[in-house]
XYZ file of C-alpha atoms in Angstrom:
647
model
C 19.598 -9.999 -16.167
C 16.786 -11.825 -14.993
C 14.239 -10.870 -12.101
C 15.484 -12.412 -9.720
C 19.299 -10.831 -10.263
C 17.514 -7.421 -10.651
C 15.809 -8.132 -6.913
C 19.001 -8.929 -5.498
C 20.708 -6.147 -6.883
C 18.702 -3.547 -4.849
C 18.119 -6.099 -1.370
C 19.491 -3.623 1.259
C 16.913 -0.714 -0.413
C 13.913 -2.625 -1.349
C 11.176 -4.483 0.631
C 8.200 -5.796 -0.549
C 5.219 -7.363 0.391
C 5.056 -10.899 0.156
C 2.091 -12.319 2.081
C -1.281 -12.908 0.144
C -5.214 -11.587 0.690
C -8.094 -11.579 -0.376
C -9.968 -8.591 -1.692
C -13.681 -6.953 -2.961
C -15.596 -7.540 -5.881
C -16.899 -3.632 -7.316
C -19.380 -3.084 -10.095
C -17.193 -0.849 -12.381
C -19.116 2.116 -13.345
C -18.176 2.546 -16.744
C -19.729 -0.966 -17.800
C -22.948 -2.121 -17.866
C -26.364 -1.699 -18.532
C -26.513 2.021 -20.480
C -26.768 3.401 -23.956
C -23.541 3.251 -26.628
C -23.030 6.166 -28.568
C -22.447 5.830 -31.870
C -23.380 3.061 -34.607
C -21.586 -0.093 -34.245
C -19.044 -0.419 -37.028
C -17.634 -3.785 -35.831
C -19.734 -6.930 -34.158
C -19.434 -8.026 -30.835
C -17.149 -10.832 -30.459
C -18.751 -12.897 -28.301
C -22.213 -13.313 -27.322
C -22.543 -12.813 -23.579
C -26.217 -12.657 -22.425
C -26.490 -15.771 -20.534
C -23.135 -15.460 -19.314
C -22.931 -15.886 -15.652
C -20.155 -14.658 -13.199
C -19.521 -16.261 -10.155
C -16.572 -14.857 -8.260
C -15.814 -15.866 -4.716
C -17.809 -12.558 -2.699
C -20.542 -12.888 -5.171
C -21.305 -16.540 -5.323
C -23.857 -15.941 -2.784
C -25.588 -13.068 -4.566
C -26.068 -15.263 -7.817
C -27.526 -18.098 -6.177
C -30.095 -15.992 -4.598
C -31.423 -15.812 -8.277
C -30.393 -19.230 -8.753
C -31.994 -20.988 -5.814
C -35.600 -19.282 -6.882
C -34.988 -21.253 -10.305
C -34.042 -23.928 -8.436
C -31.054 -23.707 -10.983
C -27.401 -23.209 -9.133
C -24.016 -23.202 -10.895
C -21.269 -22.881 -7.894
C -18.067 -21.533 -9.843
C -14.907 -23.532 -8.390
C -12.228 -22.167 -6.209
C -8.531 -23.274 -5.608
C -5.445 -22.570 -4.228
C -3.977 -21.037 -7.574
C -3.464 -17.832 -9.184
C -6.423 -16.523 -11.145
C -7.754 -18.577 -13.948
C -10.518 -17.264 -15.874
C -12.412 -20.367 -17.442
C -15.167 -19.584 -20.510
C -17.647 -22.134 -21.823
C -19.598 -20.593 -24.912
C -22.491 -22.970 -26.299
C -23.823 -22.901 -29.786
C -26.757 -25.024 -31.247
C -24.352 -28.334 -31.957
C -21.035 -27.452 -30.306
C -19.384 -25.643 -27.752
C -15.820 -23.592 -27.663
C -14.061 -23.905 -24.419
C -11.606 -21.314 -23.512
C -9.390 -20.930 -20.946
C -7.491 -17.530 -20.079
C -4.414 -17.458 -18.012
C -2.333 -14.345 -17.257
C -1.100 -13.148 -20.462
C -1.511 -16.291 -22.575
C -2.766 -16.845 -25.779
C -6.563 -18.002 -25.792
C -7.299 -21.199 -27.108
C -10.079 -23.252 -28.540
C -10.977 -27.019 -28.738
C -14.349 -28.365 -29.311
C -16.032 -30.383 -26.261
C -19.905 -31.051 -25.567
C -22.610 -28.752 -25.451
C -23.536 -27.565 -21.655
C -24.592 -24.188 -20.041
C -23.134 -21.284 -20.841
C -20.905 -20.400 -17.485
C -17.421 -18.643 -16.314
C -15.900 -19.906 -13.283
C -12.677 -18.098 -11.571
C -10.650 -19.563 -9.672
C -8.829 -16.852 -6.811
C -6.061 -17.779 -4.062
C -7.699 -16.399 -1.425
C -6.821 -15.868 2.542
C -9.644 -14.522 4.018
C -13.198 -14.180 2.896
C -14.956 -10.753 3.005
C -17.531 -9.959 5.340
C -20.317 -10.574 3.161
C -18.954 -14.106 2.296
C -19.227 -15.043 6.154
C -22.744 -13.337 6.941
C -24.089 -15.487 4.023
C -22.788 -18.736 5.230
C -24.267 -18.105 8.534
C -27.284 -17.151 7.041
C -26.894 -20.882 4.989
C -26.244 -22.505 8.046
C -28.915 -20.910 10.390
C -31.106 -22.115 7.694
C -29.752 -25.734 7.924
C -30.180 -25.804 11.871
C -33.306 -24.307 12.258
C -35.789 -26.451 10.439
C -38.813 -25.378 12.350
C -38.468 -21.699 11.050
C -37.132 -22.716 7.835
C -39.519 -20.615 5.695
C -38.791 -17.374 7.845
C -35.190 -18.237 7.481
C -35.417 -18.626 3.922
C -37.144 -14.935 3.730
C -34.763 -13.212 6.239
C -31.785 -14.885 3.886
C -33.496 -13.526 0.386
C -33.332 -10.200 2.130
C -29.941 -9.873 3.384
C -29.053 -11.212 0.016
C -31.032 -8.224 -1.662
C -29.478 -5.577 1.042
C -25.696 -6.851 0.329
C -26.735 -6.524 -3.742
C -27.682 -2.797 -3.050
C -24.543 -1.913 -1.121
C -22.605 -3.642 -3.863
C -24.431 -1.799 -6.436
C -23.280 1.736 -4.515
C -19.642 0.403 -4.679
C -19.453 0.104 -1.229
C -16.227 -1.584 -0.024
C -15.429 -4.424 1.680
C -13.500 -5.260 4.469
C -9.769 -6.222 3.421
C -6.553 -6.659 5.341
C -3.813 -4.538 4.741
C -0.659 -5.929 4.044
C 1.183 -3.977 6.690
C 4.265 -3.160 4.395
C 7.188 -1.426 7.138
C 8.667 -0.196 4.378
C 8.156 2.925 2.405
C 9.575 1.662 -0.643
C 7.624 -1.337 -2.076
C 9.148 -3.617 -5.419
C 6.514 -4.537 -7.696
C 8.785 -6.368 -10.138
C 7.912 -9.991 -9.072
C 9.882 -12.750 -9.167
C 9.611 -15.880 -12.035
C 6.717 -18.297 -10.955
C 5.463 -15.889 -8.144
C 1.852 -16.462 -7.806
C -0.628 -13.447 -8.517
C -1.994 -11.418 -5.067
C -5.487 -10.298 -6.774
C -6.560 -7.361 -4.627
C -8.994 -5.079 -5.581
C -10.364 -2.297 -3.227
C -9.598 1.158 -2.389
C -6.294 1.056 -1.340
C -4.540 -0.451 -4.828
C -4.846 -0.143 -8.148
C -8.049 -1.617 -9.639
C -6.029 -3.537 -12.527
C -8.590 -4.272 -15.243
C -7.469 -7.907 -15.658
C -7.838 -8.530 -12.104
C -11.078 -11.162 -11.127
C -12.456 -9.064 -8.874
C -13.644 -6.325 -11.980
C -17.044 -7.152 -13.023
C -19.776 -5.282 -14.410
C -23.934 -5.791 -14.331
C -25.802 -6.686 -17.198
C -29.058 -7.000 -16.026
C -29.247 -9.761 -13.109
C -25.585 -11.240 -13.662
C -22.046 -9.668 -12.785
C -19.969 -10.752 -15.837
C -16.283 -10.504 -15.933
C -14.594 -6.971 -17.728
C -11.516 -8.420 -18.114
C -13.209 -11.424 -20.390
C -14.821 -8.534 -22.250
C -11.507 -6.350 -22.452
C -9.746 -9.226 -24.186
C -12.717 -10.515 -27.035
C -13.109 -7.286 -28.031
C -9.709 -6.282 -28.619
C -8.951 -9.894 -30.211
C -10.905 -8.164 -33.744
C -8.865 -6.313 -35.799
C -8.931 -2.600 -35.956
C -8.360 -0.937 -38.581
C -9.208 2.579 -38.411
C -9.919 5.288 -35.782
C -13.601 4.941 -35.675
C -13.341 1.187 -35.318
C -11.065 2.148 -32.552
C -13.734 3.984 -31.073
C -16.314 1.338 -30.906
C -13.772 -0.946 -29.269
C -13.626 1.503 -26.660
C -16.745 2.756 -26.138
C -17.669 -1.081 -26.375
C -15.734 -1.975 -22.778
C -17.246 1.352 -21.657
C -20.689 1.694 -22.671
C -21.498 4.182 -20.307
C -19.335 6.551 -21.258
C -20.614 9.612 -23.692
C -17.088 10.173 -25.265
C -15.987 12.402 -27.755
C -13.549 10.442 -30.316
C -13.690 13.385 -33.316
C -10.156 14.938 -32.419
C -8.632 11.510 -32.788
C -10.635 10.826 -36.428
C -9.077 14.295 -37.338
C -5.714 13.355 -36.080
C -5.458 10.557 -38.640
C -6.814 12.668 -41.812
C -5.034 15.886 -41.290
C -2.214 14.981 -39.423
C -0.915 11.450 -40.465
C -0.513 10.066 -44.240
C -2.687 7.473 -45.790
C 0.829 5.279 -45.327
C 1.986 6.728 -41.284
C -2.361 5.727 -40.523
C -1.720 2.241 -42.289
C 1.271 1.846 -39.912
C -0.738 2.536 -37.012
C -3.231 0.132 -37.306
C -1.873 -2.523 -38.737
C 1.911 -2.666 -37.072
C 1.903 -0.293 -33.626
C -1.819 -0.833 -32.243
C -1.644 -4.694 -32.584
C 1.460 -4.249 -30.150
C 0.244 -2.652 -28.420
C -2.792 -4.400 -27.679
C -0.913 -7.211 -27.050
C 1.049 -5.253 -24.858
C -2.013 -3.907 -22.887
C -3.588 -7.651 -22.502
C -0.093 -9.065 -21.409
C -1.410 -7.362 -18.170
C -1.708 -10.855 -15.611
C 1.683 -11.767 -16.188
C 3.339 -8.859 -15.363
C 2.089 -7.399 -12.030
C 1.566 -10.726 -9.700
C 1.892 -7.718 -6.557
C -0.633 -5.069 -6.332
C -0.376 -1.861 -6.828
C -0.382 0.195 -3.465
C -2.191 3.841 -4.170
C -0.115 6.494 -3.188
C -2.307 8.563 -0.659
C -2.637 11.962 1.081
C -0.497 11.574 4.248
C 1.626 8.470 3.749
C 4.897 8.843 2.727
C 5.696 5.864 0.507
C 8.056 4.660 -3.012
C 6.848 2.584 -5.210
C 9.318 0.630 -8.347
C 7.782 -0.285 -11.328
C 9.850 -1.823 -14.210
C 9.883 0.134 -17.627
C 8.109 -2.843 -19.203
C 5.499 -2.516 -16.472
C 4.946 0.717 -17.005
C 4.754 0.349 -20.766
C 1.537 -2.584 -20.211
C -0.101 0.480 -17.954
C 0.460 3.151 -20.219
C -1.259 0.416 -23.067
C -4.121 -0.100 -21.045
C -4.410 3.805 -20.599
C -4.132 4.221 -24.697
C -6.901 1.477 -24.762
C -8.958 3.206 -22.096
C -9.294 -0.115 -20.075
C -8.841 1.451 -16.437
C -11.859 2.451 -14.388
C -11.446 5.735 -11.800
C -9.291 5.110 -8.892
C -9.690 5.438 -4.832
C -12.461 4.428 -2.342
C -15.602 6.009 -3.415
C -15.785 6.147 -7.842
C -19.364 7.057 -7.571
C -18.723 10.778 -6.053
C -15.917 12.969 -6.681
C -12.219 11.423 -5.434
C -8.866 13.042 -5.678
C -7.536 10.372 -8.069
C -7.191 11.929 -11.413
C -8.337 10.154 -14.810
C -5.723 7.829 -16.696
C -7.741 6.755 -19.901
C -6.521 8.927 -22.965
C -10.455 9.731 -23.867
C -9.932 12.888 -23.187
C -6.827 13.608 -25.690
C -8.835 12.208 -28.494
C -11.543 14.645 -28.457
C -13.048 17.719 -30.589
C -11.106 20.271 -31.156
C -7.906 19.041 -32.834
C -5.295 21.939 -31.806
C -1.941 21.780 -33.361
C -0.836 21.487 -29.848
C -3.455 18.775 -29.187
C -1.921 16.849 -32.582
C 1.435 17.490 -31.049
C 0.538 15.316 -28.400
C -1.062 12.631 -29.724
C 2.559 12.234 -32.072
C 4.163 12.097 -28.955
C 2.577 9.475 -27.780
C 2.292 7.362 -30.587
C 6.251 7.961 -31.230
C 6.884 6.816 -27.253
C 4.746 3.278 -28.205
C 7.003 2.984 -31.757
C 9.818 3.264 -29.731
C 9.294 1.246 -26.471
C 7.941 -1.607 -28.612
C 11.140 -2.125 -30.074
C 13.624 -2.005 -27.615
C 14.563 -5.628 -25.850
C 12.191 -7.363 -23.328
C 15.454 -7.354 -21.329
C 16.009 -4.026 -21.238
C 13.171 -2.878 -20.268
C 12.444 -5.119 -17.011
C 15.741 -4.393 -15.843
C 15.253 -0.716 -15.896
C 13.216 1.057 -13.166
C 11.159 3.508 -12.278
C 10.395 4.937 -9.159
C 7.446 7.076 -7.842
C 7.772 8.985 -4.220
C 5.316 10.141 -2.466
C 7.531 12.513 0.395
C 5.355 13.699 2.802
C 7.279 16.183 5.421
C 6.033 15.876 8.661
C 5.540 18.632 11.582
C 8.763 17.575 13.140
C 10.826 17.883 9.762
C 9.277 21.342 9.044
C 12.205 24.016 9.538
C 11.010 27.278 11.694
C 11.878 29.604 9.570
C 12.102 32.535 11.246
C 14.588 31.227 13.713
C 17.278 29.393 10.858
C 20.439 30.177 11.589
C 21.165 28.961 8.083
C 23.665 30.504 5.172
C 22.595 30.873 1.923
C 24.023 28.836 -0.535
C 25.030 29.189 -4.409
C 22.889 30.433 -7.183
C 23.228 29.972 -10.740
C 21.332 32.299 -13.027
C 20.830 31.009 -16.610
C 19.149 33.394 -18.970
C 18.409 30.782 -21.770
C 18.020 26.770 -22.344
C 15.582 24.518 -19.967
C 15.253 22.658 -16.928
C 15.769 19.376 -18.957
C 18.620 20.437 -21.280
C 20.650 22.027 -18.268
C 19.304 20.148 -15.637
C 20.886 16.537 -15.898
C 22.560 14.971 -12.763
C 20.319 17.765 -10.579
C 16.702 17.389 -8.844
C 14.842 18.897 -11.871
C 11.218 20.899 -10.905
C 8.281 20.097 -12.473
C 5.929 22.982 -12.131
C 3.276 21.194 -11.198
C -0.503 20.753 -10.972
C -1.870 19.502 -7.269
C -3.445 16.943 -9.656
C -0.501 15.688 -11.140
C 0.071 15.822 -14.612
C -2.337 18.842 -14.844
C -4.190 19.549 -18.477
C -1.498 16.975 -20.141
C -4.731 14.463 -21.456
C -6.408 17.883 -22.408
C -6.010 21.164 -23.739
C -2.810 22.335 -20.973
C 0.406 22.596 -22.654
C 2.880 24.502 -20.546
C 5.678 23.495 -18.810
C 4.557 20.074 -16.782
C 2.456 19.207 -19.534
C 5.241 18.964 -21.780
C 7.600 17.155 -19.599
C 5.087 14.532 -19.291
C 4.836 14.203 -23.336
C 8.459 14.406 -23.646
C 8.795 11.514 -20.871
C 5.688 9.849 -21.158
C 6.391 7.195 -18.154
C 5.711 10.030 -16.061
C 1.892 10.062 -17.200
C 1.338 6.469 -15.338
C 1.334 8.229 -12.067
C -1.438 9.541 -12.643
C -2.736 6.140 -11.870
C -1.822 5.853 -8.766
C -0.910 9.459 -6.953
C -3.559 11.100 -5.197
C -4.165 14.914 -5.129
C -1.158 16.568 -3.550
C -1.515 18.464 -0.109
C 0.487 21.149 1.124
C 3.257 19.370 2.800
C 3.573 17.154 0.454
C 5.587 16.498 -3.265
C 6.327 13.485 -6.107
C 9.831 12.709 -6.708
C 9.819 10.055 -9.510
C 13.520 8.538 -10.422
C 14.190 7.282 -13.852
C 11.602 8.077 -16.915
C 13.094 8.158 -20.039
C 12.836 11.203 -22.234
C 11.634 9.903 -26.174
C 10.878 12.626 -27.949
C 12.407 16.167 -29.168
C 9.997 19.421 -29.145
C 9.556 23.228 -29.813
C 7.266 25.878 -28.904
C 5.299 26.237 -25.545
C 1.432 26.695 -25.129
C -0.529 27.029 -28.320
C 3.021 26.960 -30.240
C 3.961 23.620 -28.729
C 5.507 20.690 -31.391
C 7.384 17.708 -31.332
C 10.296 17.939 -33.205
C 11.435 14.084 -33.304
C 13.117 11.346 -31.755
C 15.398 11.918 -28.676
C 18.243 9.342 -27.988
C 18.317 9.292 -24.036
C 21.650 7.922 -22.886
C 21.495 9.115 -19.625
C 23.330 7.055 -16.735
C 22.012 4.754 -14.457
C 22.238 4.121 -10.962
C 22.888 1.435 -8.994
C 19.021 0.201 -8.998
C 18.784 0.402 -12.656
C 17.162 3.636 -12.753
C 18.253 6.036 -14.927
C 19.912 9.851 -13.385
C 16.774 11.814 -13.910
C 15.096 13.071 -10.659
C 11.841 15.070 -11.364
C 9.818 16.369 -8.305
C 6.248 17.686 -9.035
C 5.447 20.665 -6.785
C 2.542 22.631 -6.846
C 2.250 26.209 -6.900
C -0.458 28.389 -5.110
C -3.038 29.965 -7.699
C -3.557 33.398 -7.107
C -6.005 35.073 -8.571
C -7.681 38.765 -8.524
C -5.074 41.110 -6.174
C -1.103 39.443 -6.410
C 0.008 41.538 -4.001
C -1.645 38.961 -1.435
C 0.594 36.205 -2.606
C 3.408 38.161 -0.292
C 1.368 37.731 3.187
C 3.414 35.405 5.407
C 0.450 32.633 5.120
C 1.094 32.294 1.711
C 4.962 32.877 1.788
C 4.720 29.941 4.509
C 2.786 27.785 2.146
C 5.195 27.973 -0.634
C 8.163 27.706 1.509
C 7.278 24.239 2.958
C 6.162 22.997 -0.637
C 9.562 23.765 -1.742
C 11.084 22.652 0.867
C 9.091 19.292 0.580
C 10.633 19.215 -2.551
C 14.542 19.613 -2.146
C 14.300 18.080 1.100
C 16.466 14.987 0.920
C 16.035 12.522 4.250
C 18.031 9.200 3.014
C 21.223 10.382 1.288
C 24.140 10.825 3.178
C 26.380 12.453 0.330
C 26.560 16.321 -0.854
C 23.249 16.789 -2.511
C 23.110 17.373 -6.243
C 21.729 20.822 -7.116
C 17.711 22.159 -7.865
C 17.353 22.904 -11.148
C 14.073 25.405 -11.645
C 12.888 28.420 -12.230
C 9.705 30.825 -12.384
C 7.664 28.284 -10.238
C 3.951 29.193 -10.512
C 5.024 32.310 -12.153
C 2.585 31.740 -15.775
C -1.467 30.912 -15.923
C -0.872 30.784 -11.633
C -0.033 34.036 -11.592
C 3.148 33.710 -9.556
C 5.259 36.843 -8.999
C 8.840 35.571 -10.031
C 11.056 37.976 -7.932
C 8.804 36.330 -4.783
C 8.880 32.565 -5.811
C 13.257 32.755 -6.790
C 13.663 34.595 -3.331
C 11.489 31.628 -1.693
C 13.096 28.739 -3.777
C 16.507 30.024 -3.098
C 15.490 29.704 0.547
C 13.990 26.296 0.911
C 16.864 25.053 -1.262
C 19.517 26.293 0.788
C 18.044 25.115 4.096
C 17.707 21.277 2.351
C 21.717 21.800 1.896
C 21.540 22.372 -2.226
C 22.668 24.536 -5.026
C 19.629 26.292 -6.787
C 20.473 26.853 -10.995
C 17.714 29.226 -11.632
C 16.415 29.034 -15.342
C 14.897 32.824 -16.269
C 13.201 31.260 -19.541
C 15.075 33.910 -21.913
C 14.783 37.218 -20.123
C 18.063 38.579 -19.120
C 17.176 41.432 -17.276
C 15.494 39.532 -14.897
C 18.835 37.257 -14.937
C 21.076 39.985 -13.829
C 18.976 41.986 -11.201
C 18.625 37.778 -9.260
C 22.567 37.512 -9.648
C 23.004 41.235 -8.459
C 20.940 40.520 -4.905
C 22.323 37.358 -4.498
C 25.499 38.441 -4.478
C 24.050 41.259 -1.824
C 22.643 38.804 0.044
C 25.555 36.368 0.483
C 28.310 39.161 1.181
C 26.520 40.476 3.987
C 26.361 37.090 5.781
C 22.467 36.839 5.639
C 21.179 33.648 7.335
C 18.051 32.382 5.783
C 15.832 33.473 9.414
C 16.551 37.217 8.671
C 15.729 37.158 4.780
C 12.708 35.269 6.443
C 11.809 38.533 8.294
C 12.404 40.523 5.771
C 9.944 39.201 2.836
C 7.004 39.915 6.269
C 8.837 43.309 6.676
C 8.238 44.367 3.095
C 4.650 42.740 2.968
C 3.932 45.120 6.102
C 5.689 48.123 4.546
C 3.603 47.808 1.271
C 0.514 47.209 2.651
C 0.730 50.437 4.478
C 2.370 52.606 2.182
C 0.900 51.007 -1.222
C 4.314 51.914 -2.861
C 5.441 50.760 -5.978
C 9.122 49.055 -4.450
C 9.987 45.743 -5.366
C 11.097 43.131 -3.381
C 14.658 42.970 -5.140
C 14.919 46.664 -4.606
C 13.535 46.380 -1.099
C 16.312 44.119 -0.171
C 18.864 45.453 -2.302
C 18.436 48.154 0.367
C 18.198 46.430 3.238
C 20.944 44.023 2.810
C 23.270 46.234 0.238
């Protein structure tokens, strides 16, 4: 099926954006002047000191050093989608390049001339700093009797905007204006390339708008991204420079990944690697321009919006994480953001855990296997990523709900993901989603996002979770088999996923990350009504379904926040049977192989349904109890509290 079949197949659901803007130039932090760690192994590829960028915002920067040289080269600018030109000189000849999304660079001989890169950008509307320069030109041009005091006032506006542009402060951009929520970022055949680049998308590495300083000029990172990957690698370290090469700033720690391949992998599996899977996916990662021609809209605090990425689109991201080519996400990368890390730096450093060399095989197997499946296949199956966001107006009042409590299922042993298909299945999640997965956490979201990998990417684009607010993401495949939790965690092999699909091409696995409230020091606090409110509208963030109008498939979960968050599970089943009935769903309750615990949930639900309790008066009853035990510090529980209440 091509793109355009797969857009028409999901018309009435999907809208997307379709008009075109400009956007910012940014210095990205991780390039740049600064020290490399590390002895070079492998020589640069290209010599790039007298390389000179001249994108469309910073034209006017680079000919303030130009015009006190009396030496200007204007880069040109069309109507097209972005087109990164390269002229490299040597002492008789020169190698022109020229760089087009995706394709394959090329080089023919022409005449020697100065060494330059010129982009060409469709572009809409200029930034402000564009237009105060060209009045700044043009003031100059009309008043000739102050033309030396001109000249001066221009070289210092000139040296202001270079400052604010060194702090990564933003310019002004347009928003698109989307009206709807869910935006389709599978584009369609010839569609030209919106190259946006600000605070509000993703900062794609291949887009025009990523430069870097090296010393007076603002040189292009994409350029560099793709000459140093064009070398072959050939073992871990060289790896390392590669990386550390496109981010010279950075003081990373490669040793866990240097172990991986001499304790972990054969002399033959570490051949394999680098000579048949990382050449894939390199080529994978720098496919990059051809694949997203529509930006990628950050999903932010307090906006409830979907975004649909393709499976090959996701697979180019999660290259480009592998290769550590994406720079930190959000409006201010210079001071701390809620946008986690995507780059896999951290996963390849000191100590090598068995747990730690668990993941990395999970992650390499997920690249074996993606990289052979059919181009086909994988843009015609989606993903999607939900931000829901409930609003005040949505939010039930609890202690008021006239609501019956619905059916619970109670099962002693087997998982979320083994029991859990055709039902909304919990991830026990991290406000930062994804939690410790790129480090040393291995419990139970960190697996799910090794076991289904595609679920990693949002970590891209998904801002810190508040309170009234969860990720439902439709449609990640599950790759790989494993054993063991925590420190005992392993993969275990290949996993065949032949799970259905629905009618958008996304296959029947609904995962919603929801985040638990820490406690730490006294638990019994996690039972005042603040905190009991807190976890009740997360959870009910979660199961709440505002689109369908069929019978809602079951919550599959289980001790929510009940491990390293310190969760009391008697309090967090009562609450999740609670928010789950009031969204109008089933709750299969997984106990994680204690029985006991099985049979005393079973035993009070059964209480609680025969009696006819509505979900207002088991609301009133979780602040009676708090109030009881805070006065008479007795050692009841909560099941034993309303075993008597309601028995």
């Amino acid at each position: 099926m091509s793109n355009s079949n797969n857009t028409n197949k999901i018309t009435n659901y999907f809208t997307s954006s379709s008009s075109s803007s400009s956007s910012s130039s940014t210095v990205d932090e991780n390039s740049g002047n600064g020290n490399n760690n590390g002895n070079k192994k492998r020589p640069s590829p290209v010599s790039r000191n007298d390389t000179i960028l001249d994108p469309v915002q910073l034209q006017d920067l680079n000919n303030s050093n130009n015009n006190n040289n009396n030496n200007t080269n204007n880069g040109s600018r069309q109507s097209t989608s972005p087109t990164l030109s390269y002229s490299t000189s040597t002492t008789s000849t020169t190698s022109t390049s020229t760089i087009k999304q995706g394709s394959t660079v090329k080089s023919e001989p022409t005449q020697p001339q100065q060494d330059t890169i010129q982009i060409d950008s469709q572009t809409k509307k200029r930034s402000k700093l564009t237009e105060s320069n060209n009045n700044n030109n043009n003031n100059n041009n009309n008043n000739n009797n102050n033309n030396n005091n001109n000249n001066n006032n221009n070289n210092n506006n000139q040296q202001q905007q270079k400052d604010k542009l060194e702090e990564d402060i933003e310019f002004e951009f347009e928003d698109e204006g989307e009206d709807s929520k869910t935006i389709f970022l599978v584009g369609e055949p010839g569609e030209p390339t919106r190259d946006t680049y600000n605070g509000d998308y993703v900062k794609l590495p291949c887009s025009s708008k990523n430069v870097y300083k090296k010393e007076d000029k603002y040189l292009s990172k994409w350029y560099l991204i793709c000459t140093v990957f064009m070398n072959p690698i050939k073992n871990s370290e060289e790896l390392e420079d590669a990386i550390k090469e496109i981010n010279p700033r950075c003081n990373w720690n490669f040793q866990g990944l240097h172990d991986f391949f001499e304790t972990e992998y054969s002399e033959a599996e570490a051949l394999e690697f680098f000579t048949k899977i990382l050449p894939k996916i390199i080529k994978l990662a720098l496919e990059m321009p051809n694949l997203f021609p529509r930006p990628i809209p950050l999903l932010k605090q307090n906006v409830d919006r979907e975004i649909v990425l393709s499976q090959r689109q996701v697979s180019c991201l999660m290259a480009n994480a592998l290769l550590c080519t994406f720079t930190r996400q959000g409006p201010n990368v210079k001071h701390r953001n809620n946008f986690p890390s995507v780059n896999f730096h951290s996963l390849y450093s000191a100590p090598l855990s068995p747990a730690r060399s668990a993941k990395l095989k999970c992650i390499i197997h997920y690249f074996k296997k993606i990289l052979n499946q059919p181009i086909i296949k994988l843009e015609e199956s989606l993903i999607s990523y939900h931000r829901q966001v409930l609003s005040d107006d949505e939010t039930p009042d609890w202690e008021s709900s006239k609501v019956l409590l619905r059916n619970l299922t109670c099962l002693a042993d087997g998982t979320i993901e083994e029991n859990g298909i055709g039902m909304l299945q919990v991830d026990f999640a991290n406000k930062v989603i994804g939690g410790g997965v790129l480090g040393h956490g291995c419990v139970q979201e960190e697996i799910r996002f090794l076991i289904n990998p595609e679920l990693i990417i949002s970590r891209l684009f998904v801002e810190e979770l508040a309170e009234n607010e969860t990720v439902i993401i439709i449609g990640t495949e599950q790759f790989s088999k494993y054993s063991g939790y925590g420190d005992t965690f392993t993969w275990a092999g290949d996993f065949n996923d032949e799970t259905d699909r629905d009618s958008l091409g996304r296959r029947k696995t609904s995962i919603v990350a929801m985040d638990a409230i820490k406690m730490y020091g006294d638990r019994f606090k996690q039972f005042a009504p603040i905190h009991v409110g807190r976890e009740l509208l997360k959870s009910y963030c979660a199961f709440f379904d505002r689109l369908s109008a069929t019978v809602l498939s079951p919550v599959a979960s289980g001790n929510w926040g009940c491990g390293v968050f310190g969760g009391d599970k008697h309090l967090k089943s009562i609450i999740q049977y609670m928010s789950s009935s009031q969204a109008g769903r089933d709750l299969v309750y997984h106990a994680y192989g204690d029985p006991q615990f099985s049979q005393e949930l079973l035993s009070i639900v059964v209480k609680l349904q025969s009696s006819g309790a509505t979900i207002g008066e088991l609301y009133d009853s979780l602040w009676q109890y708090y109030t009881l035990m805070q006065q008479s510090k007795s050692s009841l529980s909560l099941f034993q509290y309303l075993e008597a209440r309601f028995g």
